Short mmCIF file of C-alpha atoms in Angstrom, two decimals:
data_model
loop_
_atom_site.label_atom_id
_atom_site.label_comp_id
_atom_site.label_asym_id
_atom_site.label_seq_id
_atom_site.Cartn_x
_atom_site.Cartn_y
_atom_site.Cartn_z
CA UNK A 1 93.26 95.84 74.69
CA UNK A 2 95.36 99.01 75.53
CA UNK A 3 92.85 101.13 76.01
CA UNK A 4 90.75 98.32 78.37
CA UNK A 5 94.67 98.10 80.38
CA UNK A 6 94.96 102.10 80.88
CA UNK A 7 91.37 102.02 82.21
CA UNK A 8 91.76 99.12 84.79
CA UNK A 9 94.86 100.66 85.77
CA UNK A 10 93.32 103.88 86.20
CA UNK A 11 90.13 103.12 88.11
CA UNK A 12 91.25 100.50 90.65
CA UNK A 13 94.23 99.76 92.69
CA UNK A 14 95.93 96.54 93.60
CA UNK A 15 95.01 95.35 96.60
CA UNK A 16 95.00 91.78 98.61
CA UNK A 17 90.55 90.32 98.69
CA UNK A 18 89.58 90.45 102.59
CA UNK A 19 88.91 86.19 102.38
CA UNK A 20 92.17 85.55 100.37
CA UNK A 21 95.23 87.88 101.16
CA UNK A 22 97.54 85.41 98.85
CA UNK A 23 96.14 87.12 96.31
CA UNK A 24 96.60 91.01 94.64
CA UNK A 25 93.88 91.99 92.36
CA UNK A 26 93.05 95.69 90.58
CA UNK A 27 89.77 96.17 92.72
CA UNK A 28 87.54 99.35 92.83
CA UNK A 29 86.39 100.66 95.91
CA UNK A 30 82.75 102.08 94.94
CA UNK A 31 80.98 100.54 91.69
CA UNK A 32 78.83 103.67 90.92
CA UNK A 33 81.38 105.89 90.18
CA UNK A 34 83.66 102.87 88.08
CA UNK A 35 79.91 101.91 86.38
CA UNK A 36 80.11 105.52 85.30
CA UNK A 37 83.62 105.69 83.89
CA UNK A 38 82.71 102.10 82.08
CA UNK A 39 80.15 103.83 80.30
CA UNK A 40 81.81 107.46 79.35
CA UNK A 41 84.81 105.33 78.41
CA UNK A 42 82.54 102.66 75.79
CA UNK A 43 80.32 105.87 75.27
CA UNK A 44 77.45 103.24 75.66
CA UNK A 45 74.33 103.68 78.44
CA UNK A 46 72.76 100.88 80.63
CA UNK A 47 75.79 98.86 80.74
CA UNK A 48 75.84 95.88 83.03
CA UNK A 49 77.89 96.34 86.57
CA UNK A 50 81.74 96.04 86.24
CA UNK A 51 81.53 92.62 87.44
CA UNK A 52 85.43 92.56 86.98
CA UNK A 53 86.38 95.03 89.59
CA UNK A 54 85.07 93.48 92.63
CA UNK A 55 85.92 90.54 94.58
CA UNK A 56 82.40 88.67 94.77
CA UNK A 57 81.62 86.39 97.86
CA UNK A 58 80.90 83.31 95.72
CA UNK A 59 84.33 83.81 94.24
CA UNK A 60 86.30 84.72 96.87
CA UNK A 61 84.56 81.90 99.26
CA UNK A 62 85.23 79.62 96.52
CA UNK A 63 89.23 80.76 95.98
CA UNK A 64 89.87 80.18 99.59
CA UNK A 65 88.26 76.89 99.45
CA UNK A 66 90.55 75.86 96.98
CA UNK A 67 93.97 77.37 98.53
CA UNK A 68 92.39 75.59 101.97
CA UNK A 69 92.32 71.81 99.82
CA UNK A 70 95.02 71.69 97.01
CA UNK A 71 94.78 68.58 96.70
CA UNK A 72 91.73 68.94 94.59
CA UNK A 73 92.60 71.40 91.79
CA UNK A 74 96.71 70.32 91.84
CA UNK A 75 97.92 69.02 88.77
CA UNK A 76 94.86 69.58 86.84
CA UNK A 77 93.28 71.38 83.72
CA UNK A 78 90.68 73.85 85.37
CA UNK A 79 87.94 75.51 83.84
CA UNK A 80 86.78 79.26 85.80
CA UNK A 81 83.04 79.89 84.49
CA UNK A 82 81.69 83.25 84.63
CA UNK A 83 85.38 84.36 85.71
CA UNK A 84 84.64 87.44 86.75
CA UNK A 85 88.08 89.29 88.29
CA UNK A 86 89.30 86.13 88.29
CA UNK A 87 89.76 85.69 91.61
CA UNK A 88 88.97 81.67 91.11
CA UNK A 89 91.39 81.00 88.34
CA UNK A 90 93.96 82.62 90.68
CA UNK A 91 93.30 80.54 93.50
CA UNK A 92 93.21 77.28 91.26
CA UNK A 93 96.36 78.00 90.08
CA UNK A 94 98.36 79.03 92.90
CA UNK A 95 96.98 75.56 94.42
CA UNK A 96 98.77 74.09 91.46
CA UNK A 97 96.35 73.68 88.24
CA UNK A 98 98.81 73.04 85.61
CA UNK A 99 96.35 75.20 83.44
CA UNK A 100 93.23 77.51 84.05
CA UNK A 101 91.21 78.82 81.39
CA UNK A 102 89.26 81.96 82.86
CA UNK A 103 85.92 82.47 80.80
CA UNK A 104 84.24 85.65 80.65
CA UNK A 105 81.88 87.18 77.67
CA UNK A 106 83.17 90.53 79.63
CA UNK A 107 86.32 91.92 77.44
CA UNK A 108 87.20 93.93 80.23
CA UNK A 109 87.13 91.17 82.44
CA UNK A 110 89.52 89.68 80.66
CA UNK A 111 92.02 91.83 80.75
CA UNK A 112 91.73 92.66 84.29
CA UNK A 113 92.12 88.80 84.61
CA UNK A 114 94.90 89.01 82.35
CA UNK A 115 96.38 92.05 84.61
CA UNK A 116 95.61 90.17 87.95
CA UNK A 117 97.91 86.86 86.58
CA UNK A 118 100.60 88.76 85.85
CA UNK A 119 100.60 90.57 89.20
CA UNK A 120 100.48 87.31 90.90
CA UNK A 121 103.28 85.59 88.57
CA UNK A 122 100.89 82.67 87.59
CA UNK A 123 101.01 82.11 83.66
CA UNK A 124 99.63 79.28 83.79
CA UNK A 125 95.86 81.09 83.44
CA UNK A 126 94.17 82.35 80.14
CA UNK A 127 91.82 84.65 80.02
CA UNK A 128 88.82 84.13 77.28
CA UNK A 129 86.50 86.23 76.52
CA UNK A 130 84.00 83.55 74.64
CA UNK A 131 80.05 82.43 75.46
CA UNK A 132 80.94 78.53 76.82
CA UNK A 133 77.35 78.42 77.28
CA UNK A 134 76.15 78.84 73.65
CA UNK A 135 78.20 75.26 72.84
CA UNK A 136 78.62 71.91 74.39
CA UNK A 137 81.19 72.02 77.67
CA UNK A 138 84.55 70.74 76.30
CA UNK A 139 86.41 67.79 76.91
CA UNK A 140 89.90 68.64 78.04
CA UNK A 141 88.77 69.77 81.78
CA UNK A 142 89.38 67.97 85.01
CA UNK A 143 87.25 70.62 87.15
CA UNK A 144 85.54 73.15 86.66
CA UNK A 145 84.01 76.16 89.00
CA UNK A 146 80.73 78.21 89.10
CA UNK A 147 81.97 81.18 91.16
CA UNK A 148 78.54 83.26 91.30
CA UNK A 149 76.39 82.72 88.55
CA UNK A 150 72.85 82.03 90.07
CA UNK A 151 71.54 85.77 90.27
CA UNK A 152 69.58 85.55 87.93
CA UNK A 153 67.28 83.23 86.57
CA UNK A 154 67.81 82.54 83.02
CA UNK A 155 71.82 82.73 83.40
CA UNK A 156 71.45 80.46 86.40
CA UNK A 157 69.57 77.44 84.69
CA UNK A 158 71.80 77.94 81.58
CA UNK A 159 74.94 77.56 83.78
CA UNK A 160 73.88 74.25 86.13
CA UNK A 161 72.66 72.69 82.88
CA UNK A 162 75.57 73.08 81.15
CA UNK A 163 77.54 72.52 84.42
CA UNK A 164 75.74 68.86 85.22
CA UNK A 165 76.75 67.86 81.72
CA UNK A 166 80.04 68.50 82.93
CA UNK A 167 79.49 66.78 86.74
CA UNK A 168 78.02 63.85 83.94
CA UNK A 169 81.11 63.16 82.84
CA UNK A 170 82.26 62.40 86.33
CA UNK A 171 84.67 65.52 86.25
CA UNK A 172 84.00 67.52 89.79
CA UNK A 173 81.68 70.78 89.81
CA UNK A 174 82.34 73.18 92.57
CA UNK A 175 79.53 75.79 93.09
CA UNK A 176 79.94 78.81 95.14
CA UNK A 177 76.35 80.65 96.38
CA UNK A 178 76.31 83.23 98.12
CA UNK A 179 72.74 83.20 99.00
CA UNK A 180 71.84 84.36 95.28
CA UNK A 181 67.82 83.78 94.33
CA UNK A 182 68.32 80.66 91.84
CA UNK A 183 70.62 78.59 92.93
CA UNK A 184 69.20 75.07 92.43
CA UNK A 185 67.54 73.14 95.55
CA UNK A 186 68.71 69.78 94.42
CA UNK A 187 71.38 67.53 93.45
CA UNK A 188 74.07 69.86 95.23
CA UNK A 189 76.07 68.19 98.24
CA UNK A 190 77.76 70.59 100.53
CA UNK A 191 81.29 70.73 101.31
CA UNK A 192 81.74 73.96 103.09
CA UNK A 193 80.54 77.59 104.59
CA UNK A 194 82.48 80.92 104.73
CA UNK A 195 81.38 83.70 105.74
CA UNK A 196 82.52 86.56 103.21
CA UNK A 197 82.61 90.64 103.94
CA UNK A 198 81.07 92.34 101.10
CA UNK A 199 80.94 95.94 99.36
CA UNK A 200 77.70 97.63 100.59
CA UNK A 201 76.74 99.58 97.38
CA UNK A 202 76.60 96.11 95.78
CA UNK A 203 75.26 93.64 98.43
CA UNK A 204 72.46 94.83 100.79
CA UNK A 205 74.28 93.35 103.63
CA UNK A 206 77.89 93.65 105.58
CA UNK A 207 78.95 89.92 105.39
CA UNK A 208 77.22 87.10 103.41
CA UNK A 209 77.23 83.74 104.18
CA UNK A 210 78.52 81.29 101.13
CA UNK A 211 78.46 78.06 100.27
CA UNK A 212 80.32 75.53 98.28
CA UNK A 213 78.91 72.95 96.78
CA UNK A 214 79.81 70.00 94.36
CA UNK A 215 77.19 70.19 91.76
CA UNK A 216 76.09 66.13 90.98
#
């Protein structure tokens, strides 16, 4: 964990996301050069992007969405899938989520998210750096939120599977898309469009329009 806290410290800077200035975050600038680092740092080769260090449109869409309508995370137990930065779990909690557990299988994710509470002075989220999708959802949520997960096909099925258990239940499923190649085409009603500027060495485009859904 110390050495994962020098190296987000080093390689980003905290900074306010361009959809939600509420928020500070330890955000890179450029991902090649931080993809680099990652991997001279783990000493480890074709490592996935550094996810964590960038304020993704389905998240940040999704974060504002949530500061815009407190009414629908306050007072409840929130569960952040795919957590990313953790831009979500912030949002959720400075809308008033009494708790916010911010799932990652990224280690370093979880610390940044873990750095980005604390910068924000919101306890009340835990990072976790666990694979929710390898078990059943569990039982203690009241709402839980799909950031950005439908880019690519077999993490994308995985996720709305395990999130319609969840809508099942009858406990709300918001899903952010930012355009992304398999998001589902049915049983998704939507509640609202942002449109999100992006980092151009990671999206092929300036701005991207997102959407939030609930997921039925």
């Amino acid at each position: 964990m110390a050495d994962a806290l020098t190296f987000i410290r080093a390689q980003t800077a905290l900074k306010p996301p361009s959809a939600v200035p509420e928020l500070l975050l330890h955000l890179a600038d450029e991902a090649l050069p931080l993809w680099q680092a990652t991997e001279a740092e783990l000493q480890q080769s074709n490592l996935p992007p550094p996810y964590w260090a960038f304020a993704w449109p389905g998240g940040q869409a999704l974060a504002r969405y949530l500061l815009d309508h407190p009414e629908l995370v306050a007072g409840k137990r929130v569960l952040d899938l795919g957590a990313g930065c953790g831009i979500t779990s912030l949002a959720a909690a400075k809308a008033g989520a009494i708790s916010v557990l911010a799932a990652d299988i990224d280690v370093y994710a979880c610390t940044a998210i873990t750095l980005n509470a604390e910068a924000n002075g919101l306890p009340q989220v835990r990072a976790l750096s666990t694979d929710l999708l390898a078990n059943p959802p569990p039982e203690s949520i009241d709402l839980l939120l799909v950031g950005d997960m439908c880019y690519e096909k077999p993490l994308a099925e995985k996720a709305i599977a395990w999130g319609r258990i969840v809508a099942a239940r009858g406990v709300p499923v918001l899903l952010a898309d930012p355009g992304r190649a398999y998001v589902p085409k049915t049983g998704l009603i939507e509640l609202a469009r942002y449109t999100i500027p992006t980092v151009l060495d990671l999206e092929d485009r300036e701005t991207r329009e997102t959407v939030i859904y609930a997921l039925t």
